[in-house]
Short mmCIF file of C-alpha atoms in Angstrom, two decimals:
data_model
loop_
_atom_site.label_atom_id
_atom_site.label_comp_id
_atom_site.label_asym_id
_atom_site.label_seq_id
_atom_site.Cartn_x
_atom_site.Cartn_y
_atom_site.Cartn_z
CA MET A 1230 10.79 51.84 -22.83
CA ALA A 1231 10.92 48.24 -20.89
CA MET A 1232 10.28 44.94 -23.72
CA LYS A 1233 9.85 41.86 -22.26
CA TYR A 1234 9.29 38.59 -24.31
CA ILE A 1235 8.09 35.63 -22.94
CA PHE A 1236 9.23 33.28 -25.59
CA VAL A 1237 6.44 29.43 -25.34
CA THR A 1238 7.24 26.80 -26.84
CA GLY A 1239 5.76 23.03 -27.31
CA GLY A 1240 6.88 19.87 -25.95
CA VAL A 1241 6.25 15.58 -26.91
CA VAL A 1242 3.32 16.25 -29.27
CA SER A 1243 1.87 19.44 -31.24
CA GLY A 1244 -1.35 19.96 -30.64
CA LEU A 1245 -1.43 20.51 -26.67
CA GLY A 1246 -2.80 24.37 -26.77
CA LYS A 1247 0.61 26.45 -26.59
CA GLY A 1248 -1.29 29.73 -28.42
CA ILE A 1249 -4.34 29.54 -26.33
CA THR A 1250 -1.21 28.64 -22.87
CA ALA A 1251 0.47 31.52 -24.53
CA ALA A 1252 -2.62 33.73 -25.34
CA SER A 1253 -4.39 32.98 -21.60
CA LEU A 1254 -1.16 34.74 -20.33
CA GLY A 1255 -1.19 37.56 -22.54
CA ARG A 1256 -4.93 37.82 -20.88
CA LEU A 1257 -3.55 37.94 -17.19
CA LEU A 1258 -1.11 40.66 -17.74
CA LYS A 1259 -3.03 42.98 -19.95
CA ALA A 1260 -5.48 42.10 -16.42
CA ARG A 1261 -2.63 43.81 -14.98
CA GLY A 1262 -2.54 46.55 -16.31
CA TYR A 1263 1.02 46.05 -18.59
CA HIS A 1264 0.78 46.56 -22.64
CA VAL A 1265 0.97 43.23 -24.07
CA THR A 1266 1.12 41.40 -28.41
CA MET A 1267 1.86 38.13 -29.31
CA GLN A 1268 3.53 36.59 -31.69
CA LYS A 1269 3.07 33.26 -34.26
CA LEU A 1270 6.47 31.20 -35.56
CA ASP A 1271 5.51 29.52 -37.68
CA PRO A 1272 7.93 27.22 -39.43
CA TYR A 1273 6.69 26.01 -42.57
CA LEU A 1274 8.08 27.27 -45.52
CA ASN A 1275 4.82 28.46 -46.83
CA ILE A 1276 4.79 32.48 -47.37
CA ASP A 1277 1.56 32.25 -45.98
CA PRO A 1278 -1.69 30.34 -44.30
CA GLY A 1279 -3.99 32.55 -47.43
CA THR A 1280 -2.86 29.53 -50.22
CA MET A 1281 -3.13 26.84 -48.19
CA ASN A 1282 -5.79 24.57 -48.42
CA PRO A 1283 -8.41 25.29 -45.03
CA ILE A 1284 -10.31 21.75 -44.77
CA GLN A 1285 -6.21 20.86 -44.19
CA HIS A 1286 -5.22 23.85 -42.02
CA GLY A 1287 -8.67 25.41 -40.60
CA GLU A 1288 -9.39 28.87 -42.23
CA VAL A 1289 -7.17 31.55 -42.69
CA PHE A 1290 -7.54 34.96 -39.96
CA VAL A 1291 -7.53 38.04 -41.70
CA THR A 1292 -5.77 41.21 -40.23
CA ASP A 1293 -7.06 44.19 -39.47
CA ASP A 1294 -4.13 45.43 -42.26
CA GLY A 1295 -4.99 42.65 -44.68
CA THR A 1296 -2.29 40.14 -43.35
CA GLU A 1297 -3.69 36.96 -44.05
CA THR A 1298 -2.57 34.69 -40.99
CA ASP A 1299 -2.66 31.59 -38.65
CA LEU A 1300 -5.79 31.00 -37.34
CA ASP A 1301 -4.30 31.46 -33.65
CA LEU A 1302 -4.22 35.01 -33.89
CA GLY A 1303 -7.35 35.00 -33.58
CA HIS A 1304 -7.48 33.51 -30.23
CA TYR A 1305 -4.80 35.87 -28.95
CA GLU A 1306 -6.52 38.76 -30.30
CA ARG A 1307 -9.83 37.52 -28.92
CA PHE A 1308 -7.96 36.84 -25.31
CA ILE A 1309 -6.12 39.70 -25.65
CA ASP A 1310 -8.57 42.14 -27.40
CA GLU A 1311 -6.09 43.32 -29.37
CA ASN A 1312 -5.97 43.93 -33.75
CA LEU A 1313 -3.40 42.48 -34.52
CA ASN A 1314 -0.51 43.09 -37.78
CA ARG A 1315 1.70 41.80 -40.03
CA ASN A 1316 4.69 41.06 -38.11
CA SER A 1317 2.24 38.71 -35.36
CA ASN A 1318 2.86 35.83 -37.85
CA VAL A 1319 6.66 35.09 -39.30
CA THR A 1320 7.19 32.09 -40.70
CA SER A 1321 10.11 30.52 -42.68
CA GLY A 1322 8.84 31.01 -46.63
CA LYS A 1323 8.66 35.49 -44.83
CA ILE A 1324 12.11 34.03 -43.77
CA TYR A 1325 13.65 32.26 -46.55
CA GLU A 1326 12.32 34.65 -49.02
CA THR A 1327 13.87 37.81 -47.41
CA VAL A 1328 17.54 36.01 -46.53
CA LEU A 1329 17.50 34.68 -50.16
CA GLN A 1330 16.21 38.75 -52.01
CA LYS A 1331 18.84 40.77 -49.73
CA GLU A 1332 21.61 37.72 -51.45
CA ARG A 1333 20.80 38.38 -54.88
CA ASP A 1334 20.31 42.38 -54.12
CA GLY A 1335 24.30 42.43 -52.45
CA VAL A 1336 23.53 43.51 -48.73
CA TYR A 1337 25.58 40.21 -48.54
CA GLY A 1338 29.00 41.60 -49.79
CA GLY A 1339 28.83 37.74 -52.49
CA GLY A 1340 29.54 36.09 -48.65
CA THR A 1341 28.17 32.96 -47.57
CA VAL A 1342 24.69 32.68 -46.73
CA GLN A 1343 24.31 30.40 -43.82
CA VAL A 1344 21.64 30.21 -41.56
CA ILE A 1345 23.92 31.31 -38.94
CA PRO A 1346 23.89 34.54 -38.23
CA HIS A 1347 21.22 34.74 -41.78
CA VAL A 1348 18.61 33.47 -41.22
CA THR A 1349 18.87 33.46 -37.05
CA ASN A 1350 19.45 36.83 -37.15
CA GLU A 1351 16.14 37.98 -39.64
CA ILE A 1352 14.77 35.65 -37.29
CA ILE A 1353 15.18 37.77 -34.45
CA SER A 1354 14.90 40.60 -36.73
CA ARG A 1355 11.25 40.62 -36.19
CA PHE A 1356 10.05 39.45 -32.37
CA TYR A 1357 8.61 42.42 -31.74
CA ARG A 1358 9.82 45.94 -30.65
CA ALA A 1359 7.99 48.75 -28.73
CA PRO A 1360 8.00 51.91 -29.85
CA GLU A 1361 10.75 54.30 -28.72
CA ALA A 1362 8.19 56.87 -27.51
CA ASP A 1363 7.03 55.08 -25.12
CA ASP A 1364 7.55 55.01 -21.41
CA GLN A 1365 5.16 51.90 -20.47
CA ILE A 1366 6.57 48.74 -20.14
CA HIS A 1367 5.27 46.13 -23.54
CA ILE A 1368 5.66 42.30 -23.50
CA ALA A 1369 6.17 40.60 -26.40
CA MET A 1370 4.23 37.44 -25.92
CA ILE A 1371 6.28 34.88 -28.84
CA GLU A 1372 5.34 31.21 -29.48
CA VAL A 1373 6.81 29.00 -31.79
CA GLY A 1374 4.96 26.98 -33.94
CA GLY A 1375 5.97 22.54 -34.23
CA THR A 1376 7.99 21.56 -30.69
CA VAL A 1377 11.06 21.38 -29.46
CA GLY A 1378 13.30 18.30 -31.55
CA ASP A 1379 11.62 19.25 -35.10
CA ILE A 1380 13.90 19.82 -37.76
CA GLU A 1381 12.15 22.90 -39.37
CA SER A 1382 11.63 24.74 -35.58
CA GLN A 1383 16.06 24.95 -35.05
CA PRO A 1384 16.45 27.84 -35.97
CA TYR A 1385 13.90 29.93 -34.20
CA LEU A 1386 15.19 27.59 -30.87
CA GLU A 1387 18.73 29.35 -32.01
CA ALA A 1388 17.35 32.58 -32.35
CA ILE A 1389 16.04 32.84 -28.96
CA ARG A 1390 18.44 31.32 -27.79
CA GLN A 1391 21.11 34.23 -28.98
CA PHE A 1392 18.55 36.70 -28.70
CA GLN A 1393 18.04 35.66 -24.60
CA HIS A 1394 22.40 35.98 -24.75
CA SER A 1395 22.16 39.66 -25.85
CA MET A 1396 18.61 40.31 -23.68
CA GLY A 1397 19.74 39.46 -20.58
CA HIS A 1398 17.40 36.72 -18.58
CA GLU A 1399 15.59 39.21 -16.72
CA ASN A 1400 13.85 40.57 -19.66
CA VAL A 1401 12.94 36.87 -22.53
CA MET A 1402 11.75 33.74 -20.18
CA LEU A 1403 10.65 30.91 -22.29
CA ILE A 1404 7.87 28.26 -21.30
CA LEU A 1405 7.37 24.49 -22.08
CA VAL A 1406 3.80 23.67 -22.38
CA SER A 1407 4.18 19.96 -23.20
CA LEU A 1408 2.14 17.28 -22.14
CA VAL A 1409 1.90 15.09 -18.61
CA PRO A 1410 0.26 11.85 -20.49
CA TYR A 1411 -1.84 9.71 -18.00
CA LEU A 1412 -2.14 5.69 -18.56
CA LYS A 1413 -5.22 4.16 -17.41
CA CYS A 1414 -3.69 0.62 -17.71
CA SER A 1415 -1.71 1.45 -13.90
CA GLN A 1416 -2.48 5.15 -13.53
CA GLU A 1417 0.39 6.62 -13.24
CA LEU A 1418 0.89 9.97 -14.49
CA LYS A 1419 4.62 9.93 -16.47
CA THR A 1420 6.83 13.21 -17.07
CA LYS A 1421 9.53 10.95 -19.06
CA PRO A 1422 8.23 12.38 -22.22
CA THR A 1423 9.10 15.69 -20.38
CA GLN A 1424 12.48 15.42 -19.51
CA ALA A 1425 12.96 13.97 -23.06
CA ALA A 1426 11.69 17.96 -23.97
CA VAL A 1427 13.55 19.44 -22.11
CA LYS A 1428 16.73 18.19 -22.45
CA THR A 1429 16.03 18.52 -25.90
CA MET A 1430 15.91 22.18 -25.11
CA GLN A 1431 18.69 22.14 -22.59
CA GLY A 1432 20.81 20.22 -25.93
CA MET A 1433 20.54 22.99 -28.17
CA GLY A 1434 21.13 25.72 -24.91
CA LEU A 1435 17.66 26.56 -23.91
CA GLN A 1436 16.43 25.97 -20.67
CA PRO A 1437 12.84 26.76 -19.76
CA ASP A 1438 11.48 29.17 -17.05
CA VAL A 1439 8.09 27.10 -16.25
CA ILE A 1440 7.04 23.16 -17.38
CA VAL A 1441 2.93 24.16 -18.16
CA CYS A 1442 2.07 20.24 -17.75
CA ARG A 1443 -0.66 19.20 -19.46
CA THR A 1444 -2.85 17.05 -18.11
CA GLU A 1445 -6.31 15.18 -18.08
CA GLU A 1446 -5.47 14.30 -14.58
CA ALA A 1447 -4.68 16.81 -11.60
CA LEU A 1448 -1.38 17.29 -10.74
CA PRO A 1449 -0.29 16.20 -7.30
CA GLN A 1450 2.67 17.53 -5.83
CA ASP A 1451 5.30 14.86 -6.24
CA VAL A 1452 4.19 14.55 -9.22
CA ARG A 1453 5.94 18.28 -10.21
CA GLU A 1454 8.70 17.98 -7.81
CA LYS A 1455 9.80 15.29 -9.94
CA ILE A 1456 9.95 17.62 -13.03
CA ALA A 1457 11.06 20.18 -11.19
CA LEU A 1458 15.02 17.94 -10.10
CA PHE A 1459 15.00 16.25 -13.85
CA CYS A 1460 14.11 19.29 -15.83
CA ASN A 1461 15.89 21.38 -13.58
CA VAL A 1462 13.42 24.14 -12.64
CA ASP A 1463 11.74 26.04 -9.56
CA ARG A 1464 9.29 23.43 -8.31
CA ARG A 1465 6.79 27.29 -7.77
CA TYR A 1466 7.07 27.12 -11.63
CA VAL A 1467 5.40 23.52 -12.52
CA MET A 1468 2.16 23.97 -13.75
CA GLU A 1469 -0.49 22.27 -14.07
CA ASN A 1470 -2.92 22.98 -17.40
CA ARG A 1471 -5.62 20.38 -16.77
CA ASP A 1472 -8.68 20.06 -20.30
CA LEU A 1473 -11.57 22.21 -19.86
CA LYS A 1474 -14.86 22.68 -20.49
CA TYR A 1475 -14.47 25.74 -21.84
CA LEU A 1476 -11.34 27.55 -23.58
CA TYR A 1477 -12.42 30.98 -22.41
CA GLU A 1478 -11.82 29.18 -18.52
CA ALA A 1479 -7.98 29.45 -18.92
CA PRO A 1480 -6.74 31.85 -18.24
CA ILE A 1481 -8.69 31.40 -15.25
CA ALA A 1482 -7.47 28.04 -14.50
CA MET A 1483 -4.03 29.37 -14.62
CA GLU A 1484 -4.48 32.16 -13.11
CA SER A 1485 -5.54 29.27 -9.93
CA GLU A 1486 -1.39 27.73 -10.86
CA HIS A 1487 0.09 32.43 -10.23
CA LEU A 1488 1.35 31.84 -14.12
CA ALA A 1489 0.83 35.36 -14.67
CA GLU A 1490 3.04 36.04 -10.85
CA ALA A 1491 6.05 33.45 -12.09
CA ALA A 1492 6.25 36.18 -15.06
CA CYS A 1493 6.52 39.25 -13.50
CA GLU A 1494 8.84 37.99 -10.87
CA ILE A 1495 11.71 36.22 -13.43
CA LEU A 1496 10.99 39.10 -15.51
CA GLN A 1497 11.97 40.97 -12.95
CA ILE A 1498 8.43 43.32 -13.54
CA PRO A 1499 5.67 44.62 -10.92
CA CYS A 1500 2.87 42.27 -9.51
CA PRO A 1501 -0.24 43.54 -8.99
CA GLU A 1502 -3.64 42.44 -8.80
CA PRO A 1503 -5.61 41.33 -11.74
CA ASP A 1504 -8.75 42.79 -12.97
CA LEU A 1505 -10.71 39.66 -14.43
CA ALA A 1506 -14.30 40.75 -13.00
CA ASP A 1507 -15.93 40.98 -16.51
CA TRP A 1508 -13.95 38.22 -17.20
CA ARG A 1509 -15.35 36.13 -14.58
CA SER A 1510 -18.28 37.27 -15.46
CA MET A 1511 -18.46 35.98 -19.13
CA VAL A 1512 -17.47 33.00 -17.44
CA SER A 1513 -19.88 32.09 -15.33
CA ALA A 1514 -22.55 33.24 -17.72
CA LEU A 1515 -20.54 30.27 -19.83
CA TYR A 1516 -21.79 27.92 -17.70
CA HIS A 1517 -25.49 29.10 -17.04
CA PRO A 1518 -27.90 29.35 -20.24
CA GLU A 1519 -31.10 29.90 -20.06
CA LYS A 1520 -31.24 27.66 -23.00
CA THR A 1521 -30.26 26.52 -25.93
CA VAL A 1522 -30.07 27.06 -29.29
CA ARG A 1523 -29.53 25.51 -33.12
CA ILE A 1524 -28.20 26.85 -36.06
CA ALA A 1525 -27.54 25.54 -38.90
CA LEU A 1526 -23.60 26.22 -40.15
CA VAL A 1527 -24.23 25.66 -44.09
CA GLY A 1528 -20.46 25.06 -45.78
CA LYS A 1529 -17.87 23.55 -47.88
CA TYR A 1530 -14.97 22.41 -45.29
CA THR A 1531 -17.59 20.94 -42.97
CA LYS A 1532 -15.00 18.00 -42.13
CA LEU A 1533 -13.02 20.15 -39.66
CA HIS A 1534 -14.38 22.62 -37.81
CA ASP A 1535 -10.89 25.11 -37.64
CA ALA A 1536 -11.44 25.87 -41.40
CA TYR A 1537 -15.04 28.30 -39.46
CA LEU A 1538 -12.81 28.55 -36.03
CA SER A 1539 -13.52 32.08 -35.75
CA VAL A 1540 -17.59 31.72 -36.91
CA VAL A 1541 -17.72 28.55 -34.16
CA GLU A 1542 -15.95 31.26 -31.92
CA ALA A 1543 -18.46 34.29 -32.47
CA LEU A 1544 -21.15 31.66 -32.48
CA LYS A 1545 -20.23 31.71 -29.50
CA HIS A 1546 -19.49 34.68 -27.61
CA ALA A 1547 -23.05 35.75 -28.88
CA GLY A 1548 -24.64 32.78 -26.94
CA THR A 1549 -22.69 33.67 -23.75
CA ALA A 1550 -24.56 36.89 -23.74
CA ASN A 1551 -27.10 36.10 -24.51
CA ARG A 1552 -27.79 33.53 -22.19
CA ALA A 1553 -28.01 31.31 -24.91
CA ALA A 1554 -26.15 27.23 -25.43
CA ILE A 1555 -24.98 26.59 -29.75
CA GLU A 1556 -25.80 23.64 -30.26
CA ILE A 1557 -24.25 23.60 -33.69
CA CYS A 1558 -25.19 21.33 -35.93
CA TRP A 1559 -22.51 20.95 -39.27
CA ILE A 1560 -24.95 20.27 -42.35
CA GLU A 1561 -21.83 19.61 -45.91
CA ALA A 1562 -22.94 21.52 -48.35
CA GLU A 1563 -23.44 18.95 -50.98
CA ASP A 1564 -25.63 17.28 -49.07
CA VAL A 1565 -28.89 19.77 -49.21
CA THR A 1566 -30.90 18.92 -52.22
CA GLU A 1567 -34.45 19.67 -53.12
CA ALA A 1568 -35.54 16.56 -51.58
CA SER A 1569 -33.16 16.48 -48.23
CA ALA A 1570 -33.47 20.77 -47.61
CA GLU A 1571 -36.57 19.64 -45.05
CA THR A 1572 -35.19 16.99 -43.40
CA LEU A 1573 -32.22 18.08 -42.95
CA LEU A 1574 -32.79 22.50 -42.29
CA SER A 1575 -36.04 21.81 -40.47
CA GLY A 1576 -36.35 22.59 -36.60
CA MET A 1577 -33.11 24.62 -36.56
CA ASP A 1578 -33.56 28.56 -34.79
CA GLY A 1579 -30.71 29.82 -36.94
CA MET A 1580 -28.77 29.80 -40.17
CA ILE A 1581 -25.10 31.33 -40.87
CA VAL A 1582 -23.28 30.45 -44.24
CA PRO A 1583 -19.87 31.07 -44.40
CA GLY A 1584 -16.84 32.20 -46.68
CA GLY A 1585 -15.66 30.08 -48.80
CA PHE A 1586 -14.14 28.93 -53.09
CA GLY A 1587 -14.86 27.68 -55.66
CA GLU A 1588 -18.52 25.62 -56.37
CA ARG A 1589 -18.36 22.66 -55.15
CA GLY A 1590 -21.39 22.50 -53.13
CA ILE A 1591 -23.18 26.21 -54.53
CA PRO A 1592 -26.30 24.33 -55.48
CA GLY A 1593 -27.00 23.06 -51.94
CA ILE A 1594 -26.14 26.41 -50.69
CA ILE A 1595 -28.40 28.64 -52.25
CA ARG A 1596 -31.17 26.27 -51.71
CA ALA A 1597 -30.03 26.03 -48.09
CA ILE A 1598 -30.49 29.78 -48.11
CA GLN A 1599 -33.26 29.32 -49.64
CA TYR A 1600 -35.38 27.97 -47.33
CA ALA A 1601 -34.27 30.26 -44.46
CA ARG A 1602 -35.55 32.88 -46.72
CA GLU A 1603 -38.98 31.02 -47.39
CA ASN A 1604 -39.34 29.80 -44.56
CA LYS A 1605 -38.00 32.92 -41.44
CA VAL A 1606 -35.08 31.26 -40.73
CA PRO A 1607 -33.07 34.71 -38.98
CA PHE A 1608 -29.79 34.32 -41.36
CA LEU A 1609 -26.78 35.24 -41.79
CA GLY A 1610 -23.80 35.41 -45.14
CA ILE A 1611 -20.32 36.43 -44.78
CA CYS A 1612 -18.44 36.00 -47.91
CA LEU A 1613 -20.06 34.12 -49.68
CA GLY A 1614 -23.36 33.58 -48.15
CA MET A 1615 -23.77 36.96 -49.19
CA GLN A 1616 -23.33 37.08 -52.81
CA LEU A 1617 -24.65 33.25 -53.46
CA ALA A 1618 -27.90 35.23 -51.05
CA CYS A 1619 -27.72 37.90 -53.85
CA ILE A 1620 -27.83 35.20 -56.54
CA GLU A 1621 -30.50 32.95 -55.24
CA TYR A 1622 -33.04 36.39 -54.15
CA ALA A 1623 -31.90 37.00 -58.17
CA ARG A 1624 -33.67 33.38 -59.19
CA HIS A 1625 -36.53 33.09 -56.97
CA ALA A 1626 -37.73 36.73 -56.19
CA ALA A 1627 -36.80 38.99 -58.60
CA GLY A 1628 -37.37 35.86 -62.13
CA ILE A 1629 -33.49 36.36 -62.51
CA SER A 1630 -33.10 32.66 -63.03
CA ALA A 1631 -29.63 32.89 -65.19
CA ALA A 1632 -28.85 35.18 -62.05
CA ASP A 1633 -25.10 33.52 -62.05
CA SER A 1634 -20.89 34.66 -60.27
CA VAL A 1635 -18.45 34.68 -62.75
CA GLU A 1636 -16.80 33.03 -60.80
CA PHE A 1637 -18.78 29.25 -61.00
CA THR A 1638 -19.87 30.43 -64.89
CA PRO A 1639 -17.90 32.62 -66.12
CA ASP A 1640 -19.88 33.55 -69.34
CA THR A 1641 -23.25 33.29 -67.53
CA PRO A 1642 -25.47 35.98 -68.61
CA ASP A 1643 -26.92 37.51 -66.05
CA PRO A 1644 -23.27 38.07 -63.38
CA VAL A 1645 -25.29 39.03 -60.10
CA ILE A 1646 -21.47 38.53 -58.82
CA HIS A 1647 -18.55 39.52 -60.82
CA LEU A 1648 -14.93 40.34 -60.15
CA LEU A 1649 -13.61 43.28 -58.23
CA PRO A 1650 -12.17 45.23 -61.47
CA ASP A 1651 -8.44 45.34 -60.08
CA GLN A 1652 -8.90 41.47 -59.89
CA THR A 1653 -9.03 40.87 -63.91
CA GLY A 1654 -5.67 39.18 -65.13
CA THR A 1655 -4.32 36.93 -64.07
CA LEU A 1656 -2.43 37.06 -61.01
CA PRO A 1657 -1.07 34.67 -58.64
CA LEU A 1658 -3.66 33.12 -56.08
CA GLY A 1659 -1.50 34.86 -52.95
CA GLY A 1660 -2.08 37.51 -51.55
CA THR A 1661 -3.94 39.02 -54.29
CA LEU A 1662 -7.65 39.39 -52.87
CA ARG A 1663 -9.02 42.38 -51.61
CA LEU A 1664 -7.73 41.89 -47.89
CA GLY A 1665 -8.02 43.93 -44.61
CA SER A 1666 -9.95 46.56 -43.33
CA TYR A 1667 -12.46 48.97 -45.03
CA PRO A 1668 -14.81 51.21 -44.03
CA CYS A 1669 -19.02 50.61 -44.54
CA VAL A 1670 -21.84 53.27 -44.36
CA LEU A 1671 -24.06 51.86 -42.60
CA SER A 1672 -28.52 52.86 -44.54
CA GLU A 1673 -30.75 55.31 -42.10
CA HIS A 1674 -33.31 52.91 -40.96
CA SER A 1675 -31.82 50.09 -41.48
CA MET A 1676 -31.74 47.31 -38.88
CA LEU A 1677 -28.43 46.74 -39.18
CA ARG A 1678 -27.50 50.67 -38.03
CA THR A 1679 -29.35 49.54 -35.43
CA LEU A 1680 -27.40 46.41 -34.43
CA TYR A 1681 -24.02 48.53 -34.78
CA GLY A 1682 -25.24 51.40 -33.33
CA GLN A 1683 -23.42 53.85 -35.28
CA THR A 1684 -23.01 55.02 -39.46
CA GLU A 1685 -19.98 54.66 -40.36
CA ILE A 1686 -17.89 50.88 -39.24
CA THR A 1687 -14.56 48.65 -40.38
CA GLU A 1688 -15.10 45.14 -40.86
CA ARG A 1689 -12.00 42.20 -42.64
CA HIS A 1690 -12.35 41.97 -46.06
CA ARG A 1691 -11.03 38.54 -48.42
CA HIS A 1692 -12.67 37.63 -51.46
CA ARG A 1693 -11.92 38.34 -54.69
CA TYR A 1694 -15.58 38.58 -56.63
CA GLU A 1695 -17.94 41.60 -55.97
CA PHE A 1696 -21.56 42.52 -56.01
CA ASN A 1697 -22.88 44.08 -59.61
CA ASN A 1698 -24.06 47.47 -59.51
CA ALA A 1699 -25.80 46.89 -62.32
CA TYR A 1700 -28.14 44.76 -60.82
CA ARG A 1701 -28.91 46.72 -57.73
CA GLU A 1702 -32.68 48.46 -58.51
CA VAL A 1703 -33.79 44.74 -59.75
CA LEU A 1704 -32.93 43.79 -56.77
CA GLU A 1705 -34.41 46.68 -54.67
CA GLN A 1706 -37.24 46.20 -57.20
CA HIS A 1707 -37.88 43.07 -55.73
CA GLY A 1708 -37.60 43.68 -51.71
CA LEU A 1709 -34.52 43.68 -51.12
CA PHE A 1710 -32.69 45.88 -49.42
CA PHE A 1711 -28.72 47.14 -50.08
CA SER A 1712 -28.26 48.50 -46.29
CA GLY A 1713 -24.34 48.65 -46.12
CA ILE A 1714 -21.99 51.02 -48.64
CA SER A 1715 -18.81 52.44 -49.50
CA PRO A 1716 -18.53 55.34 -48.43
CA ASP A 1717 -18.05 56.04 -52.26
CA GLY A 1718 -21.20 54.90 -53.27
CA THR A 1719 -19.55 51.76 -55.83
CA ILE A 1720 -19.15 48.77 -53.85
CA VAL A 1721 -22.08 46.83 -51.78
CA GLU A 1722 -20.35 45.61 -48.54
CA MET A 1723 -24.12 45.43 -46.53
CA MET A 1724 -27.34 43.42 -46.94
CA GLU A 1725 -30.91 42.70 -45.63
CA LEU A 1726 -34.13 41.47 -45.83
CA PRO A 1727 -37.69 43.77 -44.68
CA GLY A 1728 -40.86 41.60 -43.22
CA HIS A 1729 -38.42 38.85 -42.20
CA PRO A 1730 -36.67 38.57 -38.77
CA TYR A 1731 -33.56 38.49 -38.87
CA PHE A 1732 -31.89 37.95 -42.95
CA ALA A 1733 -28.86 39.84 -43.20
CA ALA A 1734 -25.33 39.21 -45.13
CA THR A 1735 -22.05 40.60 -44.98
CA GLN A 1736 -19.06 41.12 -48.34
CA ALA A 1737 -17.05 41.12 -45.12
CA HIS A 1738 -15.51 38.60 -42.80
CA PRO A 1739 -17.78 39.96 -39.08
CA GLU A 1740 -16.22 36.91 -36.87
CA PHE A 1741 -12.81 38.02 -37.25
CA LYS A 1742 -13.63 41.19 -34.67
CA SER A 1743 -15.76 39.04 -32.27
CA ARG A 1744 -14.95 39.71 -29.32
CA PRO A 1745 -15.36 36.61 -25.86
CA ASN A 1746 -17.47 39.19 -23.66
CA ARG A 1747 -18.81 42.05 -26.78
CA PRO A 1748 -20.42 39.80 -29.06
CA HIS A 1749 -20.15 40.67 -32.58
CA PRO A 1750 -23.67 43.12 -33.80
CA LEU A 1751 -24.34 41.44 -36.27
CA PHE A 1752 -23.66 37.63 -34.66
CA ASP A 1753 -26.16 39.02 -31.55
CA GLY A 1754 -28.82 40.11 -33.80
CA LEU A 1755 -28.53 36.65 -35.23
CA ILE A 1756 -28.18 34.97 -31.99
CA ARG A 1757 -30.87 37.06 -29.92
CA ALA A 1758 -33.70 36.52 -33.07
CA ALA A 1759 -33.10 32.86 -33.30
CA ALA A 1760 -33.71 32.58 -29.44
CA ALA A 1761 -36.99 34.49 -30.10
CA LYS A 1762 -38.02 31.95 -32.95
CA TYR A 1763 -36.65 29.15 -30.33
CA SER A 1764 -39.12 30.85 -27.34
CA GLN A 1765 -41.54 30.36 -30.09
CA PHE A 1766 -41.55 26.64 -30.67
CA SER A 1767 -40.35 25.93 -26.90
#
């Protein structure tokens, strides 16, 4: 077994797309037959993103094993098509929690606990390790959050320095993703910020092997040579990463810059020709849609679109597969009222209601769902979206006017949505939801079974409330079809409405398993139904 490591750091400013660069290289190496996995090192002191505000931090991505992680892991999974796990997201909060617990347990023998060596050793211990019995070459792509020079990033960079020293340069490669700004007033690309970032790294004992330059303009050869000279990097390893129209073009763009070839050369491994035919076909489909489908996304956190990042990407995946450009119409839940619903929602080809927590905006979402149901608008509800679809149906189709969720109305006389049995009492906010992958059995002759093409499936979850089985019979008598149930028959996982063009909902988060070249069945069904509605009115 050979283990190779590629660390990706950032220079000048954050938000340059380190994760996309890392994921793109991961895709290119996997296309060459290598086993690739990915990690994110986050310097913040939260244990995980699970309790962080979606409007500030973006979505919480959930892995199969129930780990709440940074949204970058969603990009990783979508690009390299591998399911990641709890080892794939490391935060300073986790590191310090472990170090302090070891100190309390006497692991350090009463010695003084310091950043070096205790914190750095703990960081190093989290770097990916391949199975001992495996004789394949494994490559771990590891992204360091923030930028070089950040105080909170320094222990990670020191850990990388120590790790490279012990493992050897042929096994540990460093990539710096840096900004090369373009000044329109002088029509110049400026290299000084990148030079400064590299000097900061060098001051920490690190030398980047490859510099990936984020830029709005093409990077001329003389600029590349200047960066190479003043940053002490081989000129072949100064690469351009320009702004692209579509996210999924990035691997193709970095292949044209020979990034994977550079990695193979530096790590001293073979570099066969990649198999990118499927990926290129998907990108080509992105550029040649045959129609535009309008999807209303009715949510609680629409001020930050990253709060629904995986939902948005899953819609795009389904759109690409159906040769449809997706126009997302962002609708803030609180803006939907009895008076405004028609104005806001008419003309939509489909609607999606994603997950969320808390009572803010709930009446607006319920009104939007009612509009979709009554006006035959293709609809997909996710997590909170399914719960509210059940409440809406109970109120307006089954005559249970007081139907509600105990999350919003704890003393409701008709708790159509209630707490999971193991969620009663006072629980801490972090890590106590129903998290991770759970099985579901799809009913025979159901639309959802047809979409999935199989009887038993698994989907990832992140929720504390569920449908109350005491109301299952009465809602089924009024026409709702609970078509996905847990194998033991106790938990409603999915529902659909027969006779509607497409009205489906799930307690799970199917968006986490969608892939650019393999759309998730529930999103594919929504876009197919929306495209059919589009054709009726075009």
